[in-house]
Structure formats: C-alpha cells, structure tokens
Amino acid sequence: MGLVKDDSPSRTAYTVALSRAAHQLFDLPRVFEDPVAVTILGPTAIRDLRAAEPRFKHRFSRYLRAFLVARSRLAEDALSDAVARGVRQYVMLGAGLDTFSYRNPHAATGLRVFEVDHPATQEWKRKLISESHLKPPGSLIYVPINFEREQVAERLGANGFRVDEPAFFSWLGVTMYLTPEAIQETLQFVARSKVSSAIVFDYMNAPARWDLLRRWGLKMVMRRVAAAGEPWHTFFTPAQLQGELRTLGFATVRDFGRNEINARFFDHAGARLRVGGFGRVVLARI
C-alpha cells in the first residue's frame, strides 16, 4: 500500500502545513520559528486559517500541533549538531510542505538539501512555491519517489547524493503510513551510511497497554487519516524499535516520548502547548 495516491498530493501534508502555520499565528511563545510556513500557504489559506482560530485552540488541535512543531524543532536542532560535525548533506524523506530549504541557516557551509517525496506531492509543492513568489535556493535538490515501489538509495544516487560522505536524514510523518518492509529497507540504507550520519524520524507507539481515553483518541485520528485516503499501517513499541535500530548498527539511539518532549519544550511558564498523544520521535546516529 502506498503512502499517497499515485495521481494526487498528500492531504495530510497540507494538514501538517496548516498546523505549522497556526503555530506562527496563534502560539506564544513559539517552539519553532517558521515564517515561511505562512507564506507558502498563500493569503487565501491564511485568511481561512485565521477565521478558524477557535478550532485550532481546541485541546486536541493543540496536542497535535505541539507534537508537529516539536518534532520539527528536534530534527533541525539535531541537524545543526550534524553540520557542526561536518555533515553537508541533508535528506528530507517525505518532505511534504516543509520549508527548511527556504530558511536554511547552514547555506554558507555548503549544506545540500535533498527533498525526497511522492511526485504528485512534490509537483503541488513547487506550484505553491511559485505562487508564493519564493525563489528555490541553489542548494535544493528535488528527488521524486514512490517509497513503496522505488529504492531511496537509487533515487538519491541518481540526483547527486554522495554515498561516500556522511548525511543527516529526517523522516517525519511517514513511517506510520508504510509497511514494515519499506521502513526496514530505508533504515538499512541509512545504517550503511558513513560515520557521523544520523536520522530523526517519528513513529506511532503500539497501543496495547493504553487506557481507554487514549485508545479512543487514536481511533479518531486513524479514522481521519483513513478518510483522507492515507491510512496508518505500522506501529512500534519503543523497546522493539530501539532493539531493531541497534541491530542495524546505530550506535546511539535516543527516543523522545510525550514526557521528554514536554520537559524539553513545554514545561515552563508561559507555554500554551503540550504533547499529549501517541507519537514518539527517535534520533539515531551511526
């Protein structure tokens, strides 16, 4: 089963983009500064977003938004550490409407950014970029791919990725839509990368021992994404996933759940957001 329909862009990518823009408009203090998230959606979408402000202040919406902006912040903080170690290749697997390429603080170092995504989603994003009068930077390389049918290594290699150099990978909002086999293949590719390579990705925690309220929340979210044509397929437990990553050869594995994320970003005076859901974020380094 594919991540998105072959002939249409990802609807959940748009939902994520709305949440990132809502964070810029409605949340102070901000965890994640991304003014381009507002620009890329265009004035009509932002006007509609402002009109829907009460909906974005609902508890569930704030929980979701907190997780989405926190995972992006974790990824970009880890990327900065990787750049400091000499990494000059950044691979965004399932880039969606992420705007890092237009905010890249590491451009002067020569960091190249490979945006890997479904062709229909990528074409849609490029249209939005053009309509927003944003100029694609020279460091950006688009890499179209169907994650279930094509190999990441081959598509990246065909677009200038250097397997003999370290790289940093982000893989946000993707694994839950893929089969375990497709996830394993991508992680194996990253694990074969050079020393100093690393990956940040999120996943859905297996709900076997959850309480009734959290199970109900999970079912509601799963119904929404399934209705959008992008159902979830894969869940992990933290112990299971950490074991698999270490077996693949990742020397350092850090797993961030809601407690760790809240302590890092939201447990302070003035914070209006909190993570309360079932997503987790992993940072794994070779």
Short mmCIF file of C-alpha atoms in Angstrom, two decimals:
data_model
loop_
_atom_site.label_atom_id
_atom_site.label_comp_id
_atom_site.label_asym_id
_atom_site.label_seq_id
_atom_site.Cartn_x
_atom_site.Cartn_y
_atom_site.Cartn_z
CA MET A 1 0.00 0.00 0.00
CA GLY A 2 1.35 3.38 -0.96
CA LEU A 3 1.79 6.48 1.12
CA VAL A 4 -0.44 8.58 -1.13
CA LYS A 5 -2.50 8.01 -4.23
CA ASP A 6 -0.37 7.94 -7.35
CA ASP A 7 -2.17 10.84 -9.03
CA SER A 8 -2.76 13.21 -6.10
CA PRO A 9 -0.69 15.03 -3.48
CA SER A 10 -0.76 14.12 0.20
CA ARG A 11 -3.72 15.63 2.04
CA THR A 12 -2.09 15.05 5.40
CA ALA A 13 0.91 17.10 4.23
CA TYR A 14 -1.46 20.04 3.90
CA THR A 15 -2.90 19.41 7.37
CA VAL A 16 0.62 19.44 8.82
CA ALA A 17 1.41 22.66 6.95
CA LEU A 18 -1.71 24.29 8.41
CA SER A 19 -0.62 23.30 11.91
CA ARG A 20 2.86 24.77 11.40
CA ALA A 21 1.33 28.00 10.12
CA ALA A 22 -1.16 28.05 13.01
CA HIS A 23 1.77 27.83 15.42
CA GLN A 24 3.23 31.00 13.91
CA LEU A 25 -0.11 32.83 14.14
CA PHE A 26 -1.64 31.66 17.42
CA ASP A 27 1.07 30.39 19.79
CA LEU A 28 3.34 32.45 22.02
CA PRO A 29 5.99 31.63 22.99
CA ARG A 30 6.81 29.67 19.83
CA VAL A 31 8.80 26.46 19.94
CA PHE A 32 9.50 26.51 16.21
CA GLU A 33 10.12 29.68 14.22
CA ASP A 34 8.96 29.18 10.63
CA PRO A 35 7.56 32.32 8.98
CA VAL A 36 7.75 30.67 5.56
CA ALA A 37 5.07 28.21 6.73
CA VAL A 38 2.64 31.10 6.45
CA THR A 39 3.97 32.36 3.13
CA ILE A 40 3.81 29.04 1.31
CA LEU A 41 0.10 28.54 2.00
CA GLY A 42 -0.88 31.82 0.39
CA PRO A 43 -3.18 34.65 1.55
CA THR A 44 -6.49 32.83 0.98
CA ALA A 45 -5.49 29.83 3.10
CA ILE A 46 -4.15 32.10 5.85
CA ARG A 47 -7.34 34.15 5.86
CA ASP A 48 -9.35 30.92 6.25
CA LEU A 49 -6.94 29.79 8.96
CA ARG A 50 -7.44 32.96 10.97
CA ALA A 51 -11.20 32.60 10.64
CA ALA A 52 -10.91 29.08 12.05
CA GLU A 53 -8.80 30.14 15.05
CA PRO A 54 -11.24 28.73 17.66
CA ARG A 55 -10.86 25.27 16.13
CA PHE A 56 -7.08 25.47 16.42
CA LYS A 57 -7.41 26.32 20.11
CA HIS A 58 -9.27 23.09 20.84
CA ARG A 59 -7.34 20.74 23.15
CA PHE A 60 -6.87 18.01 20.55
CA SER A 61 -5.67 20.51 17.97
CA ARG A 62 -3.14 21.93 20.45
CA TYR A 63 -1.88 18.43 21.32
CA LEU A 64 -1.35 17.63 17.66
CA ARG A 65 0.26 20.99 16.89
CA ALA A 66 2.62 20.65 19.83
CA PHE A 67 3.87 17.31 18.54
CA LEU A 68 4.25 18.52 14.95
CA VAL A 69 6.28 21.61 15.83
CA ALA A 70 8.32 19.76 18.48
CA ARG A 71 9.38 17.03 16.05
CA SER A 72 10.48 19.66 13.52
CA ARG A 73 12.42 21.52 16.21
CA LEU A 74 14.10 18.28 17.35
CA ALA A 75 15.04 17.48 13.76
CA GLU A 76 16.51 20.89 12.99
CA ASP A 77 18.39 21.06 16.30
CA ALA A 78 19.92 17.66 15.56
CA LEU A 79 20.74 18.80 12.02
CA SER A 80 22.65 21.79 13.43
CA ASP A 81 24.70 19.38 15.56
CA ALA A 82 25.39 17.26 12.48
CA VAL A 83 26.52 20.28 10.46
CA ALA A 84 28.89 21.19 13.30
CA ARG A 85 30.39 17.68 12.90
CA GLY A 86 30.99 18.32 9.21
CA VAL A 87 27.86 16.87 7.60
CA ARG A 88 26.99 18.63 4.35
CA GLN A 89 24.10 16.52 3.02
CA TYR A 90 20.58 16.80 4.42
CA VAL A 91 18.00 14.31 3.15
CA MET A 92 14.33 15.03 3.90
CA LEU A 93 12.39 11.82 3.34
CA GLY A 94 8.75 12.72 2.76
CA ALA A 95 9.42 16.45 2.79
CA GLY A 96 5.80 17.49 2.25
CA LEU A 97 5.41 21.27 2.58
CA ASP A 98 8.36 21.63 4.95
CA THR A 99 10.08 24.97 4.38
CA PHE A 100 13.58 24.32 5.73
CA SER A 101 15.17 24.83 2.31
CA TYR A 102 13.93 28.44 2.34
CA ARG A 103 15.15 29.11 5.89
CA ASN A 104 18.42 27.17 5.71
CA PRO A 105 20.78 28.73 8.28
CA HIS A 106 23.61 26.48 7.08
CA ALA A 107 23.65 27.52 3.44
CA ALA A 108 27.05 29.21 3.83
CA THR A 109 28.57 25.86 4.89
CA GLY A 110 27.59 24.28 1.58
CA LEU A 111 24.81 22.11 3.03
CA ARG A 112 22.87 20.47 0.20
CA VAL A 113 19.21 19.65 0.83
CA PHE A 114 17.58 16.67 -0.89
CA GLU A 115 13.78 16.80 -0.70
CA VAL A 116 12.53 13.25 -1.32
CA ASP A 117 8.81 12.86 -1.84
CA HIS A 118 5.98 11.45 -3.92
CA PRO A 119 5.95 13.06 -7.41
CA ALA A 120 2.40 14.42 -7.10
CA THR A 121 3.09 15.99 -3.72
CA GLN A 122 6.33 17.47 -4.97
CA GLU A 123 4.70 18.94 -8.07
CA TRP A 124 1.98 20.51 -5.90
CA LYS A 125 4.57 21.98 -3.55
CA ARG A 126 6.54 23.51 -6.41
CA LYS A 127 3.32 25.11 -7.65
CA LEU A 128 2.68 26.64 -4.22
CA ILE A 129 6.29 27.86 -4.08
CA SER A 130 5.89 29.55 -7.45
CA GLU A 131 2.58 31.16 -6.48
CA SER A 132 4.17 32.45 -3.26
CA HIS A 133 6.99 34.08 -5.26
CA LEU A 134 9.62 32.17 -3.31
CA LYS A 135 12.87 31.52 -5.13
CA PRO A 136 14.16 27.94 -4.82
CA PRO A 137 17.72 28.05 -3.46
CA GLY A 138 20.58 26.52 -5.41
CA SER A 139 21.27 24.11 -2.55
CA LEU A 140 17.87 22.39 -3.00
CA ILE A 141 17.54 19.15 -4.99
CA TYR A 142 14.11 17.63 -5.60
CA VAL A 143 14.04 13.82 -5.63
CA PRO A 144 10.67 12.31 -6.67
CA ILE A 145 10.00 8.78 -5.39
CA ASN A 146 7.29 6.26 -4.57
CA PHE A 147 8.52 4.85 -1.25
CA GLU A 148 6.73 1.52 -1.71
CA ARG A 149 7.97 0.87 -5.26
CA GLU A 150 11.36 2.54 -5.61
CA GLN A 151 14.56 2.39 -3.59
CA VAL A 152 15.69 5.51 -1.77
CA ALA A 153 19.36 4.74 -2.46
CA GLU A 154 18.85 4.55 -6.22
CA ARG A 155 16.76 7.72 -6.43
CA LEU A 156 19.18 9.72 -4.29
CA GLY A 157 22.20 8.44 -6.22
CA ALA A 158 20.60 9.48 -9.49
CA ASN A 159 20.23 13.02 -8.12
CA GLY A 160 23.75 13.66 -6.88
CA PHE A 161 23.75 12.19 -3.38
CA ARG A 162 27.21 11.04 -2.29
CA VAL A 163 27.22 7.69 -0.51
CA ASP A 164 30.89 8.21 0.39
CA GLU A 165 30.04 11.28 2.51
CA PRO A 166 28.07 11.47 5.78
CA ALA A 167 24.50 12.69 5.73
CA PHE A 168 21.69 13.69 8.06
CA PHE A 169 18.21 12.30 7.37
CA SER A 170 14.82 13.46 8.60
CA TRP A 171 11.78 11.26 8.09
CA LEU A 172 8.82 12.98 9.68
CA GLY A 173 5.21 11.90 9.37
CA VAL A 174 5.95 8.92 7.12
CA THR A 175 6.65 5.62 8.90
CA MET A 176 3.10 5.06 10.13
CA TYR A 177 1.85 5.04 6.54
CA LEU A 178 4.36 2.46 5.30
CA THR A 179 4.70 -1.30 5.58
CA PRO A 180 7.32 -2.67 8.00
CA GLU A 181 9.29 -3.93 5.00
CA ALA A 182 9.51 -0.48 3.42
CA ILE A 183 10.57 1.05 6.75
CA GLN A 184 13.25 -1.58 7.26
CA GLU A 185 14.66 -1.03 3.78
CA THR A 186 15.08 2.71 4.34
CA LEU A 187 16.63 2.26 7.78
CA GLN A 188 19.06 -0.29 6.34
CA PHE A 189 20.13 2.25 3.74
CA VAL A 190 20.77 4.90 6.39
CA ALA A 191 22.60 2.37 8.58
CA ARG A 192 25.04 1.72 5.72
CA SER A 193 25.94 5.41 5.58
CA LYS A 194 29.24 6.91 6.64
CA VAL A 195 30.22 7.52 10.25
CA SER A 196 28.63 10.72 11.64
CA SER A 197 25.44 10.08 9.67
CA ALA A 198 22.18 10.23 11.62
CA ILE A 199 18.42 10.10 11.21
CA VAL A 200 15.46 11.66 13.02
CA PHE A 201 12.03 10.11 12.49
CA ASP A 202 8.74 9.78 14.27
CA TYR A 203 6.54 6.76 14.76
CA MET A 204 3.28 5.70 16.34
CA ASN A 205 3.54 3.88 19.65
CA ALA A 206 1.84 0.47 19.71
CA PRO A 207 -1.34 0.93 21.80
CA ALA A 208 -1.52 -2.47 23.55
CA ARG A 209 -1.43 -1.07 27.10
CA TRP A 210 -3.08 2.30 26.62
CA ASP A 211 -6.02 3.48 28.69
CA LEU A 212 -9.50 3.76 27.18
CA LEU A 213 -9.33 7.52 26.54
CA ARG A 214 -6.06 7.32 24.60
CA ARG A 215 -7.36 4.37 22.58
CA TRP A 216 -10.43 6.42 21.66
CA GLY A 217 -8.21 9.34 20.61
CA LEU A 218 -6.11 7.04 18.45
CA LYS A 219 -9.18 5.63 16.72
CA MET A 220 -10.43 9.12 15.95
CA VAL A 221 -7.14 10.12 14.34
CA MET A 222 -6.91 6.87 12.39
CA ARG A 223 -10.40 7.42 11.00
CA ARG A 224 -9.47 10.90 9.84
CA VAL A 225 -6.30 9.87 8.01
CA ALA A 226 -8.03 6.83 6.52
CA ALA A 227 -10.84 9.06 5.27
CA ALA A 228 -8.18 11.19 3.59
CA GLY A 229 -7.02 8.07 1.74
CA GLU A 230 -3.81 7.70 3.77
CA PRO A 231 -4.40 5.04 6.47
CA TRP A 232 -1.83 4.11 9.10
CA HIS A 233 -0.28 0.66 8.86
CA THR A 234 2.67 0.35 11.22
CA PHE A 235 3.19 0.82 14.97
CA PHE A 236 6.20 0.12 17.20
CA THR A 237 6.95 -0.14 20.88
CA PRO A 238 9.98 1.91 21.99
CA ALA A 239 11.85 -1.21 23.16
CA GLN A 240 11.17 -3.06 19.91
CA LEU A 241 12.27 -0.15 17.75
CA GLN A 242 15.42 0.59 19.74
CA GLY A 243 16.39 -3.07 19.51
CA GLU A 244 15.91 -3.09 15.74
CA LEU A 245 17.94 0.10 15.30
CA ARG A 246 20.85 -1.21 17.35
CA THR A 247 20.76 -4.48 15.40
CA LEU A 248 21.06 -2.46 12.20
CA GLY A 249 24.20 -0.80 13.55
CA PHE A 250 23.07 2.51 15.02
CA ALA A 251 25.45 3.22 17.89
CA THR A 252 23.35 5.90 19.61
CA VAL A 253 19.56 5.83 19.87
CA ARG A 254 17.51 8.45 21.72
CA ASP A 255 13.73 8.11 21.97
CA PHE A 256 11.53 11.09 22.86
CA GLY A 257 8.02 10.46 24.15
CA ARG A 258 5.50 12.96 25.43
CA ASN A 259 7.20 13.32 28.83
CA GLU A 260 10.61 14.02 27.31
CA ILE A 261 9.20 16.41 24.70
CA ASN A 262 7.13 18.33 27.23
CA ALA A 263 10.11 18.65 29.57
CA ARG A 264 12.27 19.91 26.72
CA PHE A 265 9.88 22.42 25.17
CA PHE A 266 6.65 22.97 27.09
CA ASP A 267 7.18 22.57 30.85
CA HIS A 268 7.88 26.24 31.52
CA ALA A 269 6.00 29.37 32.39
CA GLY A 270 4.00 30.75 29.51
CA ALA A 271 3.85 27.56 27.43
CA ARG A 272 0.40 27.11 25.88
CA LEU A 273 1.06 23.80 24.18
CA ARG A 274 1.70 20.28 25.44
CA VAL A 275 2.22 16.94 23.75
CA GLY A 276 -0.41 14.51 24.92
CA GLY A 277 -0.67 11.95 22.16
CA PHE A 278 0.83 8.72 20.96
CA GLY A 279 3.61 9.83 18.64
CA ARG A 280 7.28 9.50 19.52
CA VAL A 281 10.47 10.80 17.92
CA VAL A 282 13.75 8.93 17.53
CA LEU A 283 17.25 10.28 16.91
CA ALA A 284 19.64 7.51 15.81
CA ARG A 285 23.28 8.02 14.91
CA ILE A 286 25.83 5.78 13.23
#
